[in-house]
PDB file of C-alpha atoms and ligand atoms in Angstrom:
ATOM      1  CA  MET A   1     -50.704  -5.882 -48.671  1.00  0.00           C
ATOM      2  CA  LYS A   2     -49.325  -6.455 -45.190  1.00  0.00           C
ATOM      3  CA  PHE A   3     -45.659  -5.764 -44.476  1.00  0.00           C
ATOM      4  CA  THR A   4     -44.191  -5.241 -41.022  1.00  0.00           C
ATOM      5  CA  VAL A   5     -40.995  -3.379 -40.162  1.00  0.00           C
ATOM      6  CA  ALA A   6     -39.853  -3.827 -36.541  1.00  0.00           C
ATOM      7  CA  ILE A   7     -37.407  -1.263 -35.165  1.00  0.00           C
ATOM      8  CA  ASP A   8     -35.906  -1.541 -31.695  1.00  0.00           C
ATOM      9  CA  GLY A   9     -33.163   0.234 -29.821  1.00  0.00           C
ATOM     10  CA  PRO A  10     -32.311   2.298 -26.760  1.00  0.00           C
ATOM     11  CA  ALA A  11     -33.440   5.870 -26.031  1.00  0.00           C
ATOM     12  CA  ALA A  12     -32.119   8.627 -28.313  1.00  0.00           C
ATOM     13  CA  SER A  13     -30.579   6.123 -30.742  1.00  0.00           C
ATOM     14  CA  GLY A  14     -32.341   7.831 -33.660  1.00  0.00           C
ATOM     15  CA  LYS A  15     -34.886   5.032 -34.099  1.00  0.00           C
ATOM     16  CA  GLY A  16     -37.874   7.413 -33.984  1.00  0.00           C
ATOM     17  CA  THR A  17     -36.535   9.637 -36.746  1.00  0.00           C
ATOM     18  CA  ILE A  18     -35.456   6.659 -38.835  1.00  0.00           C
ATOM     19  CA  SER A  19     -38.833   4.942 -38.351  1.00  0.00           C
ATOM     20  CA  LYS A  20     -40.820   8.034 -39.347  1.00  0.00           C
ATOM     21  CA  ARG A  21     -38.718   8.536 -42.457  1.00  0.00           C
ATOM     22  CA  ILE A  22     -39.069   4.894 -43.505  1.00  0.00           C
ATOM     23  CA  ALA A  23     -42.838   5.053 -42.946  1.00  0.00           C
ATOM     24  CA  ASN A  24     -43.002   8.244 -44.964  1.00  0.00           C
ATOM     25  CA  PHE A  25     -40.922   6.835 -47.820  1.00  0.00           C
ATOM     26  CA  PHE A  26     -42.943   3.610 -48.202  1.00  0.00           C
ATOM     27  CA  LYS A  27     -46.286   5.175 -47.131  1.00  0.00           C
ATOM     28  CA  PHE A  28     -46.534   2.695 -44.230  1.00  0.00           C
ATOM     29  CA  SER A  29     -48.448   3.407 -41.005  1.00  0.00           C
ATOM     30  CA  TYR A  30     -46.218   4.245 -38.050  1.00  0.00           C
ATOM     31  CA  LEU A  31     -46.583   3.419 -34.361  1.00  0.00           C
ATOM     32  CA  ASP A  32     -44.186   4.799 -31.753  1.00  0.00           C
ATOM     33  CA  THR A  33     -44.834   2.188 -29.052  1.00  0.00           C
ATOM     34  CA  GLY A  34     -42.846   4.186 -26.464  1.00  0.00           C
ATOM     35  CA  MET A  35     -45.677   6.714 -26.633  1.00  0.00           C
ATOM     36  CA  ILE A  36     -48.092   4.053 -25.394  1.00  0.00           C
ATOM     37  CA  TYR A  37     -45.996   3.507 -22.256  1.00  0.00           C
ATOM     38  CA  ARG A  38     -45.658   7.274 -21.849  1.00  0.00           C
ATOM     39  CA  VAL A  39     -49.443   7.757 -21.998  1.00  0.00           C
ATOM     40  CA  ILE A  40     -49.986   4.952 -19.458  1.00  0.00           C
ATOM     41  CA  GLY A  41     -47.201   6.435 -17.275  1.00  0.00           C
ATOM     42  CA  LEU A  42     -48.758   9.907 -17.439  1.00  0.00           C
ATOM     43  CA  LYS A  43     -52.161   8.529 -16.452  1.00  0.00           C
ATOM     44  CA  THR A  44     -50.717   6.680 -13.455  1.00  0.00           C
ATOM     45  CA  LEU A  45     -49.263  10.014 -12.299  1.00  0.00           C
ATOM     46  CA  THR A  46     -52.835  11.311 -12.107  1.00  0.00           C
ATOM     47  CA  GLY A  47     -53.762   8.346  -9.891  1.00  0.00           C
ATOM     48  CA  LEU A  48     -55.167   5.888 -12.441  1.00  0.00           C
ATOM     49  CA  GLU A  49     -54.330   2.185 -12.086  1.00  0.00           C
ATOM     50  CA  PRO A  50     -52.042   1.074 -14.971  1.00  0.00           C
ATOM     51  CA  LEU A  51     -54.484  -1.535 -16.302  1.00  0.00           C
ATOM     52  CA  ASP A  52     -57.363   0.969 -16.239  1.00  0.00           C
ATOM     53  CA  ALA A  53     -55.149   3.339 -18.205  1.00  0.00           C
ATOM     54  CA  VAL A  54     -54.519   0.571 -20.760  1.00  0.00           C
ATOM     55  CA  ALA A  55     -58.244  -0.162 -21.029  1.00  0.00           C
ATOM     56  CA  GLY A  56     -58.984   3.515 -21.725  1.00  0.00           C
ATOM     57  CA  LEU A  57     -56.152   3.947 -24.246  1.00  0.00           C
ATOM     58  CA  ASN A  58     -57.126   6.232 -27.087  1.00  0.00           C
ATOM     59  CA  GLU A  59     -55.016   7.338 -30.080  1.00  0.00           C
ATOM     60  CA  ASN A  60     -55.758  11.003 -29.258  1.00  0.00           C
ATOM     61  CA  ASP A  61     -53.811  10.499 -26.012  1.00  0.00           C
ATOM     62  CA  PHE A  62     -50.585  10.381 -28.057  1.00  0.00           C
ATOM     63  CA  ASN A  63     -50.960  14.155 -28.519  1.00  0.00           C
ATOM     64  CA  LEU A  64     -51.193  14.941 -24.801  1.00  0.00           C
ATOM     65  CA  PRO A  65     -48.696  17.582 -23.657  1.00  0.00           C
ATOM     66  CA  ASN A  66     -45.628  16.742 -21.528  1.00  0.00           C
ATOM     67  CA  LEU A  67     -45.345  13.137 -22.710  1.00  0.00           C
ATOM     68  CA  ARG A  68     -41.611  13.604 -23.257  1.00  0.00           C
ATOM     69  CA  ASN A  69     -40.775  15.247 -19.936  1.00  0.00           C
ATOM     70  CA  GLU A  70     -38.547  13.581 -17.337  1.00  0.00           C
ATOM     71  CA  GLU A  71     -41.299  12.764 -14.835  1.00  0.00           C
ATOM     72  CA  VAL A  72     -43.370  11.007 -17.506  1.00  0.00           C
ATOM     73  CA  SER A  73     -40.270   9.207 -18.855  1.00  0.00           C
ATOM     74  CA  LYS A  74     -39.667   7.740 -15.390  1.00  0.00           C
ATOM     75  CA  ALA A  75     -43.333   6.770 -14.972  1.00  0.00           C
ATOM     76  CA  ALA A  76     -43.285   5.154 -18.454  1.00  0.00           C
ATOM     77  CA  SER A  77     -40.229   3.136 -17.516  1.00  0.00           C
ATOM     78  CA  MET A  78     -41.984   1.942 -14.338  1.00  0.00           C
ATOM     79  CA  VAL A  79     -45.187   0.811 -16.079  1.00  0.00           C
ATOM     80  CA  ALA A  80     -43.091  -0.813 -18.825  1.00  0.00           C
ATOM     81  CA  LYS A  81     -41.761  -3.255 -16.190  1.00  0.00           C
ATOM     82  CA  ASN A  82     -45.270  -4.466 -15.370  1.00  0.00           C
ATOM     83  CA  PRO A  83     -45.903  -7.835 -17.143  1.00  0.00           C
ATOM     84  CA  ALA A  84     -49.713  -7.422 -16.951  1.00  0.00           C
ATOM     85  CA  VAL A  85     -49.465  -4.042 -18.703  1.00  0.00           C
ATOM     86  CA  ARG A  86     -47.222  -5.479 -21.425  1.00  0.00           C
ATOM     87  CA  GLU A  87     -49.547  -8.436 -21.933  1.00  0.00           C
ATOM     88  CA  ALA A  88     -52.582  -6.132 -22.143  1.00  0.00           C
ATOM     89  CA  LEU A  89     -50.848  -4.032 -24.822  1.00  0.00           C
ATOM     90  CA  LEU A  90     -49.733  -6.961 -26.949  1.00  0.00           C
ATOM     91  CA  GLU A  91     -52.803  -7.341 -29.164  1.00  0.00           C
ATOM     92  CA  TYR A  92     -53.163  -3.601 -29.784  1.00  0.00           C
ATOM     93  CA  GLN A  93     -49.608  -3.512 -31.163  1.00  0.00           C
ATOM     94  CA  ARG A  94     -49.951  -6.766 -33.150  1.00  0.00           C
ATOM     95  CA  HIS A  95     -53.196  -5.560 -34.664  1.00  0.00           C
ATOM     96  CA  PHE A  96     -51.454  -2.352 -35.746  1.00  0.00           C
ATOM     97  CA  SER A  97     -48.575  -4.344 -37.268  1.00  0.00           C
ATOM     98  CA  ARG A  98     -51.003  -6.156 -39.574  1.00  0.00           C
ATOM     99  CA  ARG A  99     -52.447  -2.991 -41.077  1.00  0.00           C
ATOM    100  CA  GLU A 100     -53.046  -3.061 -44.812  1.00  0.00           C
ATOM    101  CA  GLY A 101     -50.440  -1.063 -46.724  1.00  0.00           C
ATOM    102  CA  GLY A 102     -47.580  -1.835 -44.324  1.00  0.00           C
ATOM    103  CA  ALA A 103     -46.613  -0.802 -40.814  1.00  0.00           C
ATOM    104  CA  VAL A 104     -43.510   0.373 -38.995  1.00  0.00           C
ATOM    105  CA  LEU A 105     -43.423  -0.093 -35.212  1.00  0.00           C
ATOM    106  CA  ASP A 106     -40.607   1.113 -33.035  1.00  0.00           C
ATOM    107  CA  GLY A 107     -39.855   0.281 -29.411  1.00  0.00           C
ATOM    108  CA  ARG A 108     -37.794  -2.123 -27.341  1.00  0.00           C
ATOM    109  CA  ASP A 109     -39.417  -5.527 -27.896  1.00  0.00           C
ATOM    110  CA  ILE A 110     -40.981  -5.275 -31.346  1.00  0.00           C
ATOM    111  CA  GLY A 111     -38.669  -7.723 -33.125  1.00  0.00           C
ATOM    112  CA  THR A 112     -38.342 -10.046 -30.137  1.00  0.00           C
ATOM    113  CA  VAL A 113     -41.868 -10.238 -28.645  1.00  0.00           C
ATOM    114  CA  ILE A 114     -44.516  -8.184 -30.455  1.00  0.00           C
ATOM    115  CA  CYS A 115     -43.699  -9.087 -34.070  1.00  0.00           C
ATOM    116  CA  PRO A 116     -41.188 -11.957 -34.044  1.00  0.00           C
ATOM    117  CA  ALA A 117     -42.190 -12.765 -37.643  1.00  0.00           C
ATOM    118  CA  ALA A 118     -41.771  -9.178 -38.921  1.00  0.00           C
ATOM    119  CA  ASP A 119     -40.685  -8.957 -42.574  1.00  0.00           C
ATOM    120  CA  ILE A 120     -37.688  -6.803 -41.629  1.00  0.00           C
ATOM    121  CA  LYS A 121     -36.133  -5.993 -38.270  1.00  0.00           C
ATOM    122  CA  PHE A 122     -33.667  -3.261 -37.423  1.00  0.00           C
ATOM    123  CA  PHE A 123     -31.796  -2.597 -34.206  1.00  0.00           C
ATOM    124  CA  VAL A 124     -30.767   1.041 -33.997  1.00  0.00           C
ATOM    125  CA  THR A 125     -28.140   2.005 -31.471  1.00  0.00           C
ATOM    126  CA  ALA A 126     -25.348   4.502 -30.727  1.00  0.00           C
ATOM    127  CA  SER A 127     -22.812   5.071 -27.952  1.00  0.00           C
ATOM    128  CA  GLU A 128     -24.137   6.443 -24.646  1.00  0.00           C
ATOM    129  CA  GLU A 129     -22.219   9.672 -25.175  1.00  0.00           C
ATOM    130  CA  VAL A 130     -23.691  10.302 -28.616  1.00  0.00           C
ATOM    131  CA  ARG A 131     -27.219   9.481 -27.444  1.00  0.00           C
ATOM    132  CA  ALA A 132     -26.909  11.721 -24.378  1.00  0.00           C
ATOM    133  CA  LYS A 133     -25.670  14.588 -26.582  1.00  0.00           C
ATOM    134  CA  ARG A 134     -28.683  14.166 -28.858  1.00  0.00           C
ATOM    135  CA  ARG A 135     -31.112  14.065 -25.942  1.00  0.00           C
ATOM    136  CA  PHE A 136     -29.373  17.095 -24.345  1.00  0.00           C
ATOM    137  CA  LYS A 137     -29.740  19.098 -27.555  1.00  0.00           C
ATOM    138  CA  GLU A 138     -33.417  18.176 -27.822  1.00  0.00           C
ATOM    139  CA  LEU A 139     -34.179  19.016 -24.166  1.00  0.00           C
ATOM    140  CA  SER A 140     -32.164  22.277 -24.272  1.00  0.00           C
ATOM    141  CA  LEU A 141     -34.543  23.620 -26.908  1.00  0.00           C
ATOM    142  CA  ARG A 142     -37.331  23.511 -24.312  1.00  0.00           C
ATOM    143  CA  ASN A 143     -35.357  24.150 -21.108  1.00  0.00           C
ATOM    144  CA  ASN A 144     -32.048  26.019 -21.066  1.00  0.00           C
ATOM    145  CA  GLY A 145     -31.295  25.063 -17.435  1.00  0.00           C
ATOM    146  CA  ILE A 146     -30.649  21.473 -18.459  1.00  0.00           C
ATOM    147  CA  VAL A 147     -27.309  19.886 -17.401  1.00  0.00           C
ATOM    148  CA  PHE A 148     -25.510  17.400 -19.678  1.00  0.00           C
ATOM    149  CA  GLU A 149     -24.309  15.177 -16.800  1.00  0.00           C
ATOM    150  CA  THR A 150     -27.899  14.802 -15.544  1.00  0.00           C
ATOM    151  CA  VAL A 151     -29.107  13.859 -19.018  1.00  0.00           C
ATOM    152  CA  LEU A 152     -26.318  11.271 -19.332  1.00  0.00           C
ATOM    153  CA  ALA A 153     -27.056   9.802 -15.876  1.00  0.00           C
ATOM    154  CA  ASP A 154     -30.822   9.603 -16.597  1.00  0.00           C
ATOM    155  CA  LEU A 155     -30.153   7.932 -19.936  1.00  0.00           C
ATOM    156  CA  LYS A 156     -27.854   5.342 -18.334  1.00  0.00           C
ATOM    157  CA  SER A 157     -30.350   4.516 -15.606  1.00  0.00           C
ATOM    158  CA  ARG A 158     -33.225   4.217 -18.115  1.00  0.00           C
ATOM    159  CA  ASP A 159     -31.064   1.957 -20.355  1.00  0.00           C
ATOM    160  CA  GLN A 160     -30.331  -0.234 -17.382  1.00  0.00           C
ATOM    161  CA  GLU A 161     -33.993  -0.522 -16.413  1.00  0.00           C
ATOM    162  CA  ASP A 162     -35.039  -1.337 -19.992  1.00  0.00           C
ATOM    163  CA  THR A 163     -32.271  -3.924 -20.379  1.00  0.00           C
ATOM    164  CA  ASP A 164     -32.456  -5.566 -16.951  1.00  0.00           C
ATOM    165  CA  ARG A 165     -36.210  -5.948 -16.528  1.00  0.00           C
ATOM    166  CA  ALA A 166     -37.539  -9.489 -16.437  1.00  0.00           C
ATOM    167  CA  THR A 167     -40.340  -9.045 -18.985  1.00  0.00           C
ATOM    168  CA  SER A 168     -39.478  -8.201 -22.598  1.00  0.00           C
ATOM    169  CA  PRO A 169     -36.102  -6.568 -21.916  1.00  0.00           C
ATOM    170  CA  LEU A 170     -34.370  -4.579 -24.624  1.00  0.00           C
ATOM    171  CA  ARG A 171     -32.502  -7.119 -26.786  1.00  0.00           C
ATOM    172  CA  MET A 172     -31.351  -7.210 -30.359  1.00  0.00           C
ATOM    173  CA  SER A 173     -33.198  -9.963 -32.196  1.00  0.00           C
ATOM    174  CA  ALA A 174     -30.727 -12.394 -33.800  1.00  0.00           C
ATOM    175  CA  ASP A 175     -32.248 -11.723 -37.242  1.00  0.00           C
ATOM    176  CA  ALA A 176     -32.214  -7.908 -36.963  1.00  0.00           C
ATOM    177  CA  VAL A 177     -30.064  -5.626 -39.127  1.00  0.00           C
ATOM    178  CA  LEU A 178     -27.852  -3.447 -36.927  1.00  0.00           C
ATOM    179  CA  LEU A 179     -27.770   0.308 -37.601  1.00  0.00           C
ATOM    180  CA  ASP A 180     -25.158   1.988 -35.406  1.00  0.00           C
ATOM    181  CA  THR A 181     -25.719   5.733 -35.615  1.00  0.00           C
ATOM    182  CA  THR A 182     -22.588   6.592 -33.589  1.00  0.00           C
ATOM    183  CA  LYS A 183     -20.652   7.190 -36.778  1.00  0.00           C
ATOM    184  CA  LEU A 184     -23.281   6.612 -39.444  1.00  0.00           C
ATOM    185  CA  SER A 185     -25.460   9.716 -39.834  1.00  0.00           C
ATOM    186  CA  ILE A 186     -29.217   9.453 -39.531  1.00  0.00           C
ATOM    187  CA  ASP A 187     -29.485  10.212 -43.280  1.00  0.00           C
ATOM    188  CA  ALA A 188     -27.073   7.388 -44.131  1.00  0.00           C
ATOM    189  CA  SER A 189     -28.906   5.034 -41.759  1.00  0.00           C
ATOM    190  CA  VAL A 190     -32.236   5.845 -43.417  1.00  0.00           C
ATOM    191  CA  GLU A 191     -30.669   5.202 -46.842  1.00  0.00           C
ATOM    192  CA  THR A 192     -29.331   1.825 -45.692  1.00  0.00           C
ATOM    193  CA  ALA A 193     -32.693   0.887 -44.167  1.00  0.00           C
ATOM    194  CA  ILE A 194     -34.565   1.856 -47.338  1.00  0.00           C
ATOM    195  CA  GLU A 195     -32.179  -0.254 -49.443  1.00  0.00           C
ATOM    196  CA  VAL A 196     -32.622  -3.265 -47.152  1.00  0.00           C
ATOM    197  CA  ILE A 197     -36.421  -2.946 -47.184  1.00  0.00           C
ATOM    198  CA  SER A 198     -36.528  -2.395 -50.953  1.00  0.00           C
ATOM    199  CA  SER A 199     -34.661  -5.661 -51.487  1.00  0.00           C
ATOM    200  CA  VAL A 200     -37.627  -7.588 -50.019  1.00  0.00           C
ATOM    201  CA  TYR A 201     -40.596  -5.240 -50.408  1.00  0.00           C
ATOM    202  CA  LYS A 202     -41.615  -5.161 -54.055  1.00  0.00           C
TER     203      LYS A 202
HETATM  204  O1   DC B 301     -38.913   4.996 -26.597  1.00  0.00           O
HETATM  205  P1   DC B 301     -39.358   5.812 -25.379  1.00  0.00           P
HETATM  206  O2   DC B 301     -38.215   6.453 -24.635  1.00  0.00           O
HETATM  207  O3   DC B 301     -40.415   6.808 -25.714  1.00  0.00           O
HETATM  208  O4   DC B 301     -40.028   4.746 -24.368  1.00  0.00           O
HETATM  209  C1   DC B 301     -40.590   5.126 -23.126  1.00  0.00           C
HETATM  210  C2   DC B 301     -40.418   3.986 -22.136  1.00  0.00           C
HETATM  211  O5   DC B 301     -41.198   2.859 -22.533  1.00  0.00           O
HETATM  212  C3   DC B 301     -38.988   3.483 -21.972  1.00  0.00           C
HETATM  213  O6   DC B 301     -38.708   3.295 -20.589  1.00  0.00           O
HETATM  214  C4   DC B 301     -38.969   2.148 -22.660  1.00  0.00           C
HETATM  215  C5   DC B 301     -40.388   1.689 -22.613  1.00  0.00           C
HETATM  216  N1   DC B 301     -40.770   0.934 -23.808  1.00  0.00           N
HETATM  217  C6   DC B 301     -40.870  -0.430 -23.696  1.00  0.00           C
HETATM  218  O7   DC B 301     -40.617  -0.967 -22.621  1.00  0.00           O
HETATM  219  N2   DC B 301     -41.243  -1.175 -24.758  1.00  0.00           N
HETATM  220  C7   DC B 301     -41.522  -0.588 -25.938  1.00  0.00           C
HETATM  221  N3   DC B 301     -41.897  -1.349 -26.966  1.00  0.00           N
HETATM  222  C8   DC B 301     -41.388   0.810 -26.076  1.00  0.00           C
HETATM  223  C9   DC B 301     -40.997   1.548 -24.989  1.00  0.00           C
END
């Protein structure tokens, strides 16, 4: 059976954790589409043309080291603005969304562009402050020289780039269920999401 869950939202909103837990609960396949842009971004840093990087995309690339570092995050954000790159990645993501046994995809444009007919859509968000604190905590585990103000500034500039770009900007789809994790814990958000999905996925 095919069943698609589309999850969008800004960086550090908790959408990755929520998506993984939903996928785990329902035994759906999971695709973190941000990782695709990170892999393409990383490859452009080594001198590859973005479209060549797309053509050579391989699932093993999602395990490359350093995909979450700041330099790669910036490169990912740059390639994500490129309409030709987004177009070239469309079918790969749609194909994944139609996997037998259900699929969860998370990103920025899943409910609006990639899977507009998804069975369920969620938009996961939280205040800038809360998201920056989460990202700071995560980055501090790997680098104790990290400064909160820098993390907050980077997050704001990335949000702006994702929201202001001309092609597939970050938007909440009108038919998405909003999960605001500013006050609602991740556990409570997962519970809500599972209830919503269970009401239509039998
Ligand atoms: O979710 P993330 O931080 O790993 O995403 C990395 C970058 O890719 C970020 O700048 C947003 C962009 N992205 C996108 O434009 N569309 C998606 N579906 C997923 C991510």
